[in-house]
């Protein structure tokens, strides 16, 4: 009798927010200066033009939950539900991940004939986010990290997170960093096959657990220009691009890794803010220019400057990914100085009800009135979070034992 068993595995994966951002190319271009390491490469390698570094955030606040299942009883093709809505898996990025994972499972099956041929079974995937999708909150990073980790668990692959980051990178570049917790680098690498462009642990969460983040959600709408499209245009047209990738970022990476090792928040925040400004200056230098930030974003920047000026030292640092939402880093010891300043003007907004939010004491008179007015009008809600761990296997499945989605 043929095997009709249903196989399942579920995982949660975190969001990561870059403090040194990367710019990627997702197509081959052997005529640019970066051809020294691009060469003639596979279309789906998704290699960066510079290294990057991020902080993995707590899954208690921001996570993607994914269940991967397979069965010979499933019909083809593979399917995916995201927040209960069907999504296509036909795109090149998804197919690159699925193909690579199936290949690794097939290798196991060839070496051990007693293993069920899971690599040949159709997949049913169900995923949910507890935060807005495609709004500049690194949803694709958490999504592809959860997809890769859940299928790797389903297939019982023995590969390490760093090894799996080679696959996750093909789905979403920053997804490779979401396979590890704490403080994580994505090394640019130089090899033609991309095998040295992997996620690397800079320091675990336990090294510097006091790091906190306040996310000002300016817009939960889908971005007008996707990260991938924006990066491709920047590589092709920005005159600042080469200076950033060859001079600015390598120095910033070295300094940032030292700041993390030394737990030097002042240097950490300085580099984070300069890097954010550099990244978005390059976006503005693109033709046509890419405007990820808006007036509310700029008010948030001024708000962080107000906090640091009032305290006479750097206790807060801002950064923006490819979107208008501001992430403010600070240490737990400065919670009321930083988060309290924003709570004094945004206390009526959603996001303060959790344990972290309730413990914040408002500090009046720190933010300028124009800044406060702009933030009150433009910030929709807040997320208070902290440095967190990498993906976790869970028993809470989004697909039941009959192969149906759990709604």
Tab-separated table of C-alpha atoms in Angstrom:
chain	number	residue	atom	x	y	z
A	1	UNK	CA	0.000	0.000	0.000
A	2	UNK	CA	1.430	3.402	-0.944
A	3	UNK	CA	2.354	5.951	1.708
A	4	UNK	CA	-0.499	8.453	2.162
A	5	UNK	CA	0.884	9.975	5.341
A	6	UNK	CA	0.869	13.729	5.827
A	7	UNK	CA	4.110	15.296	7.080
A	8	UNK	CA	4.267	18.678	8.855
A	9	UNK	CA	6.730	21.052	10.490
A	10	UNK	CA	6.192	24.579	11.787
A	11	UNK	CA	8.525	27.398	12.709
A	12	UNK	CA	8.482	31.047	13.633
A	13	UNK	CA	11.112	33.401	12.251
A	14	UNK	CA	12.064	36.947	13.276
A	15	UNK	CA	12.307	40.289	11.581
A	16	UNK	CA	15.753	41.839	11.392
A	17	UNK	CA	16.454	45.533	10.974
A	18	UNK	CA	19.708	46.500	9.300
A	19	UNK	CA	22.056	48.954	10.943
A	20	UNK	CA	24.298	48.690	7.879
A	21	UNK	CA	22.203	48.152	4.784
A	22	UNK	CA	23.011	46.242	1.621
A	23	UNK	CA	22.249	46.888	-2.008
A	24	UNK	CA	21.723	43.804	-4.152
A	25	UNK	CA	21.645	42.904	-7.792
A	26	UNK	CA	19.235	40.174	-8.756
A	27	UNK	CA	20.285	39.913	-12.380
A	28	UNK	CA	23.576	39.285	-14.140
A	29	UNK	CA	25.542	42.309	-15.329
A	30	UNK	CA	29.125	41.477	-16.260
A	31	UNK	CA	29.911	44.929	-17.567
A	32	UNK	CA	29.752	46.912	-14.320
A	33	UNK	CA	32.692	47.437	-12.003
A	34	UNK	CA	31.328	44.749	-9.688
A	35	UNK	CA	32.090	42.162	-12.360
A	36	UNK	CA	35.270	41.331	-10.425
A	37	UNK	CA	33.096	39.086	-8.270
A	38	UNK	CA	29.835	38.889	-10.196
A	39	UNK	CA	31.111	37.232	-13.341
A	40	UNK	CA	28.711	34.920	-15.149
A	41	UNK	CA	26.424	33.787	-12.374
A	42	UNK	CA	23.154	31.978	-11.831
A	43	UNK	CA	20.207	34.340	-12.154
A	44	UNK	CA	18.862	33.503	-8.693
A	45	UNK	CA	21.977	33.897	-6.516
A	46	UNK	CA	20.835	37.334	-5.283
A	47	UNK	CA	24.289	38.452	-4.197
A	48	UNK	CA	24.923	41.777	-2.444
A	49	UNK	CA	27.303	44.467	-3.608
A	50	UNK	CA	28.362	45.096	-0.017
A	51	UNK	CA	28.268	43.380	3.351
A	52	UNK	CA	25.555	44.321	5.851
A	53	UNK	CA	24.733	43.952	9.532
A	54	UNK	CA	21.448	43.796	11.409
A	55	UNK	CA	19.809	43.313	14.783
A	56	UNK	CA	17.398	40.393	15.009
A	57	UNK	CA	14.245	41.507	16.830
A	58	UNK	CA	12.175	39.626	19.378
A	59	UNK	CA	9.564	37.259	17.986
A	60	UNK	CA	7.245	38.175	20.827
A	61	UNK	CA	6.595	41.362	18.873
A	62	UNK	CA	7.458	40.696	15.198
A	63	UNK	CA	7.433	37.269	13.607
A	64	UNK	CA	6.316	35.123	10.695
A	65	UNK	CA	4.756	31.763	11.574
A	66	UNK	CA	4.922	29.129	8.827
A	67	UNK	CA	3.795	25.534	8.532
A	68	UNK	CA	5.252	23.369	5.777
A	69	UNK	CA	3.479	20.142	4.909
A	70	UNK	CA	3.747	17.530	2.193
A	71	UNK	CA	1.919	14.358	1.240
A	72	UNK	CA	1.607	12.069	-1.776
A	73	UNK	CA	-2.131	12.706	-1.525
A	74	UNK	CA	-1.690	16.420	-2.286
A	75	UNK	CA	-2.323	17.628	-5.816
A	76	UNK	CA	0.233	19.699	-7.688
A	77	UNK	CA	1.428	22.426	-7.865
A	78	UNK	CA	2.852	23.565	-4.513
A	79	UNK	CA	0.612	26.093	-2.753
A	80	UNK	CA	1.063	28.919	-0.252
A	81	UNK	CA	-1.391	30.805	1.932
A	82	UNK	CA	-0.191	34.096	3.442
A	83	UNK	CA	-2.492	35.489	6.093
A	84	UNK	CA	-5.160	33.091	4.733
A	85	UNK	CA	-4.855	34.448	1.169
A	86	UNK	CA	-3.466	32.374	-1.744
A	87	UNK	CA	-0.066	33.489	-3.000
A	88	UNK	CA	1.831	32.383	-6.084
A	89	UNK	CA	4.978	30.289	-5.727
A	90	UNK	CA	5.752	30.545	-9.431
A	91	UNK	CA	8.138	33.480	-9.059
A	92	UNK	CA	11.846	32.867	-9.543
A	93	UNK	CA	12.780	33.661	-5.939
A	94	UNK	CA	10.358	31.140	-4.429
A	95	UNK	CA	11.246	28.493	-6.989
A	96	UNK	CA	14.965	28.921	-6.290
A	97	UNK	CA	14.381	28.198	-2.590
A	98	UNK	CA	12.051	25.250	-3.150
A	99	UNK	CA	14.333	23.683	-5.749
A	100	UNK	CA	17.401	23.966	-3.521
A	101	UNK	CA	15.632	22.496	-0.496
A	102	UNK	CA	14.192	19.607	-2.509
A	103	UNK	CA	17.640	18.894	-3.892
A	104	UNK	CA	19.112	18.633	-0.397
A	105	UNK	CA	16.321	16.288	0.681
A	106	UNK	CA	16.781	14.188	-2.457
A	107	UNK	CA	20.455	13.769	-1.584
A	108	UNK	CA	19.461	12.395	1.827
A	109	UNK	CA	16.990	9.999	0.222
A	110	UNK	CA	19.615	8.736	-2.204
A	111	UNK	CA	21.983	7.985	0.672
A	112	UNK	CA	19.289	6.283	2.778
A	113	UNK	CA	16.656	4.296	0.900
A	114	UNK	CA	14.560	3.852	4.053
A	115	UNK	CA	13.631	7.541	4.061
A	116	UNK	CA	10.221	8.463	2.595
A	117	UNK	CA	10.594	10.364	-0.700
A	118	UNK	CA	9.384	13.699	0.655
A	119	UNK	CA	11.285	15.564	-2.062
A	120	UNK	CA	8.820	14.190	-4.619
A	121	UNK	CA	5.650	15.176	-2.734
A	122	UNK	CA	3.749	18.433	-3.381
A	123	UNK	CA	4.047	21.063	-0.681
A	124	UNK	CA	1.312	22.970	1.099
A	125	UNK	CA	2.558	26.016	2.970
A	126	UNK	CA	0.627	28.330	5.261
A	127	UNK	CA	2.122	31.466	6.737
A	128	UNK	CA	0.988	34.394	8.865
A	129	UNK	CA	2.588	37.639	10.002
A	130	UNK	CA	1.762	39.511	13.176
A	131	UNK	CA	2.789	42.767	11.495
A	132	UNK	CA	2.007	44.564	8.184
A	133	UNK	CA	3.339	42.874	5.034
A	134	UNK	CA	5.501	44.801	2.516
A	135	UNK	CA	5.376	48.056	4.473
A	136	UNK	CA	9.085	48.474	5.163
A	137	UNK	CA	9.154	46.167	8.204
A	138	UNK	CA	11.279	43.424	6.620
A	139	UNK	CA	8.325	41.100	6.071
A	140	UNK	CA	9.990	39.306	3.156
A	141	UNK	CA	13.060	38.597	5.299
A	142	UNK	CA	11.034	36.936	8.035
A	143	UNK	CA	8.805	35.254	5.453
A	144	UNK	CA	11.549	33.547	3.466
A	145	UNK	CA	13.485	32.667	6.632
A	146	UNK	CA	10.377	30.952	8.010
A	147	UNK	CA	9.719	29.222	4.684
A	148	UNK	CA	13.277	27.862	4.423
A	149	UNK	CA	13.534	26.848	8.080
A	150	UNK	CA	10.118	25.126	8.139
A	151	UNK	CA	10.812	23.116	4.973
A	152	UNK	CA	14.302	22.267	6.231
A	153	UNK	CA	12.694	20.920	9.406
A	154	UNK	CA	10.051	19.072	7.384
A	155	UNK	CA	12.793	17.453	5.311
A	156	UNK	CA	14.918	16.850	8.437
A	157	UNK	CA	17.919	18.508	6.846
A	158	UNK	CA	21.061	18.515	9.023
A	159	UNK	CA	22.297	21.820	7.648
A	160	UNK	CA	23.267	24.724	9.928
A	161	UNK	CA	21.569	28.156	9.814
A	162	UNK	CA	24.618	29.553	8.011
A	163	UNK	CA	24.390	26.818	5.386
A	164	UNK	CA	20.655	27.401	4.979
A	165	UNK	CA	21.311	31.135	4.608
A	166	UNK	CA	22.670	30.372	1.121
A	167	UNK	CA	19.153	29.271	0.187
A	168	UNK	CA	17.177	31.915	2.079
A	169	UNK	CA	19.310	34.607	0.412
A	170	UNK	CA	17.919	33.559	-2.964
A	171	UNK	CA	14.387	34.337	-1.783
A	172	UNK	CA	15.109	37.603	0.001
A	173	UNK	CA	18.640	38.799	0.616
A	174	UNK	CA	18.019	39.942	4.172
A	175	UNK	CA	16.227	36.648	4.935
A	176	UNK	CA	19.635	35.047	5.397
A	177	UNK	CA	20.169	37.267	8.459
A	178	UNK	CA	16.793	36.238	9.940
A	179	UNK	CA	18.054	32.659	10.253
A	180	UNK	CA	20.219	33.752	13.194
A	181	UNK	CA	19.470	35.635	16.387
A	182	UNK	CA	21.284	38.523	18.019
A	183	UNK	CA	23.623	40.637	15.889
A	184	UNK	CA	24.128	39.205	12.416
A	185	UNK	CA	26.286	40.044	9.394
A	186	UNK	CA	25.624	39.091	5.796
A	187	UNK	CA	29.056	38.835	4.204
A	188	UNK	CA	29.356	40.073	0.632
A	189	UNK	CA	31.678	37.255	-0.402
A	190	UNK	CA	33.816	37.127	-3.516
A	191	UNK	CA	33.505	33.596	-4.904
A	192	UNK	CA	31.864	33.180	-8.295
A	193	UNK	CA	29.357	30.622	-7.018
A	194	UNK	CA	28.300	32.818	-4.091
A	195	UNK	CA	29.126	30.112	-1.549
A	196	UNK	CA	30.905	32.597	0.734
A	197	UNK	CA	28.038	35.115	0.746
A	198	UNK	CA	26.390	33.867	3.931
A	199	UNK	CA	24.933	35.008	7.222
A	200	UNK	CA	27.435	35.150	10.086
A	201	UNK	CA	26.815	35.537	13.801
A	202	UNK	CA	28.570	38.671	15.071
A	203	UNK	CA	27.291	38.273	18.639
A	204	UNK	CA	24.413	36.337	20.221
A	205	UNK	CA	21.524	38.070	21.946
A	206	UNK	CA	23.035	37.122	25.307
A	207	UNK	CA	26.127	39.255	24.580
A	208	UNK	CA	24.154	42.535	24.585
A	209	UNK	CA	20.565	41.782	25.650
A	210	UNK	CA	19.869	45.355	26.783
A	211	UNK	CA	19.323	46.596	23.208
A	212	UNK	CA	15.785	47.912	22.651
A	213	UNK	CA	13.929	49.208	19.595
A	214	UNK	CA	10.946	51.530	19.247
A	215	UNK	CA	9.331	51.271	15.815
A	216	UNK	CA	7.233	54.223	14.703
A	217	UNK	CA	4.842	52.809	12.118
A	218	UNK	CA	4.308	55.719	9.767
A	219	UNK	CA	2.592	53.669	7.090
A	220	UNK	CA	1.326	50.094	7.022
A	221	UNK	CA	0.592	50.334	3.304
A	222	UNK	CA	2.485	48.322	0.718
A	223	UNK	CA	5.543	50.189	-0.569
A	224	UNK	CA	5.283	52.076	-3.846
A	225	UNK	CA	8.732	50.830	-4.907
A	226	UNK	CA	9.755	47.350	-3.794
A	227	UNK	CA	13.194	46.819	-2.267
A	228	UNK	CA	14.302	44.587	-5.142
A	229	UNK	CA	13.162	46.985	-7.875
A	230	UNK	CA	14.649	49.958	-6.066
A	231	UNK	CA	18.023	48.286	-5.594
A	232	UNK	CA	18.275	47.289	-9.249
A	233	UNK	CA	17.609	50.872	-10.334
A	234	UNK	CA	20.098	52.263	-7.813
A	235	UNK	CA	22.880	49.941	-9.002
A	236	UNK	CA	22.281	51.028	-12.594
A	237	UNK	CA	21.960	54.796	-12.106
A	238	UNK	CA	23.356	56.138	-8.799
A	239	UNK	CA	26.678	57.975	-8.960
A	240	UNK	CA	27.060	57.547	-5.177
A	241	UNK	CA	26.654	53.795	-5.340
A	242	UNK	CA	30.299	52.865	-5.984
A	243	UNK	CA	31.632	55.148	-3.243
A	244	UNK	CA	29.197	53.689	-0.753
A	245	UNK	CA	29.889	50.029	-1.536
A	246	UNK	CA	33.681	50.231	-1.934
A	247	UNK	CA	34.647	52.836	0.681
A	248	UNK	CA	31.919	53.737	3.179
A	249	UNK	CA	30.408	50.347	4.029
A	250	UNK	CA	33.638	48.337	4.541
A	251	UNK	CA	34.854	50.871	7.133
A	252	UNK	CA	31.418	50.999	8.772
A	253	UNK	CA	31.257	47.190	9.040
A	254	UNK	CA	34.582	47.026	10.842
A	255	UNK	CA	33.661	49.844	13.229
A	256	UNK	CA	30.193	48.431	13.912
A	257	UNK	CA	31.471	44.961	14.759
A	258	UNK	CA	33.889	46.535	17.245
A	259	UNK	CA	31.112	48.667	18.755
A	260	UNK	CA	28.986	45.559	19.298
A	261	UNK	CA	31.914	43.621	20.772
A	262	UNK	CA	32.625	46.545	23.142
A	263	UNK	CA	28.925	47.225	23.853
A	264	UNK	CA	29.619	50.825	22.848
A	265	UNK	CA	26.146	52.258	22.245
A	266	UNK	CA	27.333	55.753	21.311
A	267	UNK	CA	29.386	54.426	18.413
A	268	UNK	CA	26.683	51.894	17.509
A	269	UNK	CA	24.090	54.681	17.215
A	270	UNK	CA	26.388	57.051	15.298
A	271	UNK	CA	27.187	54.436	12.681
A	272	UNK	CA	23.546	53.346	12.470
A	273	UNK	CA	22.329	56.880	11.765
A	274	UNK	CA	25.107	57.704	9.302
A	275	UNK	CA	24.508	54.438	7.476
A	276	UNK	CA	20.783	55.098	7.227
A	277	UNK	CA	21.465	58.576	5.854
A	278	UNK	CA	24.008	57.201	3.377
A	279	UNK	CA	21.654	54.478	2.169
A	280	UNK	CA	18.776	56.891	1.584
A	281	UNK	CA	21.061	59.484	-0.029
A	282	UNK	CA	21.967	56.784	-2.539
A	283	UNK	CA	18.269	56.110	-3.088
A	284	UNK	CA	17.700	59.808	-3.745
A	285	UNK	CA	20.674	59.796	-6.145
A	286	UNK	CA	18.906	57.129	-8.205
A	287	UNK	CA	17.319	58.079	-11.530
A	288	UNK	CA	14.419	58.534	-11.061
A	289	UNK	CA	14.928	59.274	-7.360
A	290	UNK	CA	13.405	56.884	-4.822
A	291	UNK	CA	11.656	58.582	-1.907
A	292	UNK	CA	11.228	56.023	0.869
A	293	UNK	CA	11.128	58.663	3.620
A	294	UNK	CA	8.400	61.271	4.066
A	295	UNK	CA	7.764	64.312	6.274
A	296	UNK	CA	6.810	62.155	9.248
A	297	UNK	CA	10.022	60.146	8.812
A	298	UNK	CA	12.025	63.347	8.902
A	299	UNK	CA	10.143	64.466	12.035
A	300	UNK	CA	11.152	61.182	13.674
A	301	UNK	CA	14.798	61.909	12.808
A	302	UNK	CA	14.472	65.344	14.392
A	303	UNK	CA	12.837	63.751	17.420
A	304	UNK	CA	15.850	61.495	17.963
A	305	UNK	CA	18.108	64.531	17.598
A	306	UNK	CA	15.993	66.341	20.226
A	307	UNK	CA	16.439	63.445	22.653
A	308	UNK	CA	20.215	63.315	22.204
A	309	UNK	CA	20.543	67.096	22.475
A	310	UNK	CA	18.486	67.251	25.690
A	311	UNK	CA	20.494	64.501	27.358
A	312	UNK	CA	23.845	65.813	26.151
A	313	UNK	CA	24.942	62.409	24.864
A	314	UNK	CA	23.872	59.838	22.302
A	315	UNK	CA	21.209	57.651	23.891
A	316	UNK	CA	19.151	56.993	20.740
A	317	UNK	CA	19.885	56.112	17.127
A	318	UNK	CA	17.483	56.011	14.186
A	319	UNK	CA	17.437	53.895	11.064
A	320	UNK	CA	15.069	53.342	8.148
A	321	UNK	CA	14.812	50.337	5.882
A	322	UNK	CA	13.218	50.667	2.429
A	323	UNK	CA	10.165	52.457	3.803
A	324	UNK	CA	9.054	55.419	5.949
A	325	UNK	CA	8.883	53.589	9.296
A	326	UNK	CA	11.453	54.729	11.830
A	327	UNK	CA	13.298	52.282	14.083
A	328	UNK	CA	14.808	53.938	17.153
A	329	UNK	CA	17.475	51.933	18.996
A	330	UNK	CA	18.267	52.579	22.672
A	331	UNK	CA	19.388	50.698	25.771
A	332	UNK	CA	17.036	49.560	28.512
A	333	UNK	CA	18.744	51.872	30.998
A	334	UNK	CA	17.666	54.853	28.859
A	335	UNK	CA	14.117	53.595	28.253
A	336	UNK	CA	12.326	56.572	29.795
A	337	UNK	CA	14.670	59.149	28.234
A	338	UNK	CA	14.039	57.779	24.746
A	339	UNK	CA	10.747	55.883	24.597
A	340	UNK	CA	9.357	58.211	27.272
A	341	UNK	CA	9.978	61.253	25.079
A	342	UNK	CA	7.936	59.695	22.270
A	343	UNK	CA	5.255	58.387	24.650
A	344	UNK	CA	4.657	61.934	25.872
A	345	UNK	CA	3.339	62.899	22.427
A	346	UNK	CA	2.184	59.507	21.120
A	347	UNK	CA	0.687	58.035	24.282
A	348	UNK	CA	-2.758	57.814	22.697
A	349	UNK	CA	-1.503	55.657	19.824
A	350	UNK	CA	-1.783	51.874	19.705
A	351	UNK	CA	1.251	49.989	20.977
A	352	UNK	CA	1.754	50.992	24.600
A	353	UNK	CA	-0.561	48.366	26.086
A	354	UNK	CA	2.037	45.596	26.436
A	355	UNK	CA	4.346	45.106	29.384
A	356	UNK	CA	7.157	47.079	27.761
A	357	UNK	CA	4.892	49.975	26.837
A	358	UNK	CA	3.224	50.230	30.230
A	359	UNK	CA	6.595	50.382	31.965
A	360	UNK	CA	7.676	53.451	29.978
A	361	UNK	CA	7.373	56.721	31.910
A	362	UNK	CA	6.452	59.735	29.765
A	363	UNK	CA	8.992	62.555	29.603
A	364	UNK	CA	7.460	65.869	28.591
A	365	UNK	CA	9.254	68.788	26.998
A	366	UNK	CA	11.933	66.849	25.112
A	367	UNK	CA	10.487	66.888	21.593
A	368	UNK	CA	9.977	70.203	19.803
A	369	UNK	CA	6.335	71.110	19.264
A	370	UNK	CA	6.595	70.980	15.458
A	371	UNK	CA	8.106	67.512	15.734
A	372	UNK	CA	5.409	66.419	18.181
A	373	UNK	CA	2.630	67.733	15.928
A	374	UNK	CA	3.968	65.949	12.850
A	375	UNK	CA	4.393	62.672	14.732
A	376	UNK	CA	0.895	62.848	16.224
A	377	UNK	CA	-0.579	63.364	12.762
A	378	UNK	CA	1.536	60.799	10.906
A	379	UNK	CA	2.348	57.868	13.215
A	380	UNK	CA	-0.368	55.217	13.183
A	381	UNK	CA	0.984	52.932	15.913
A	382	UNK	CA	4.133	51.863	17.714
A	383	UNK	CA	5.960	48.606	18.340
A	384	UNK	CA	8.268	48.244	21.328
A	385	UNK	CA	10.674	45.357	21.010
A	386	UNK	CA	14.200	44.189	21.748
A	387	UNK	CA	17.049	42.105	20.362
A	388	UNK	CA	15.863	38.511	19.989
A	389	UNK	CA	16.619	34.951	19.004
A	390	UNK	CA	16.593	33.174	15.639
A	391	UNK	CA	13.883	30.860	14.230
A	392	UNK	CA	12.118	28.489	16.598
A	393	UNK	CA	10.372	25.177	15.889
A	394	UNK	CA	6.808	25.140	17.239
A	395	UNK	CA	3.992	22.606	17.572
A	396	UNK	CA	1.310	25.132	16.654
A	397	UNK	CA	0.464	24.138	13.059
A	398	UNK	CA	-1.342	26.310	10.506
A	399	UNK	CA	-2.292	23.194	8.514
A	400	UNK	CA	-4.295	20.452	10.236
A	401	UNK	CA	-3.744	16.700	10.113
A	402	UNK	CA	-6.028	16.470	7.063
A	403	UNK	CA	-3.984	18.958	5.094
A	404	UNK	CA	-6.478	21.804	5.464
A	405	UNK	CA	-5.560	25.333	6.584
A	406	UNK	CA	-6.310	26.259	10.169
A	407	UNK	CA	-8.260	29.495	9.972
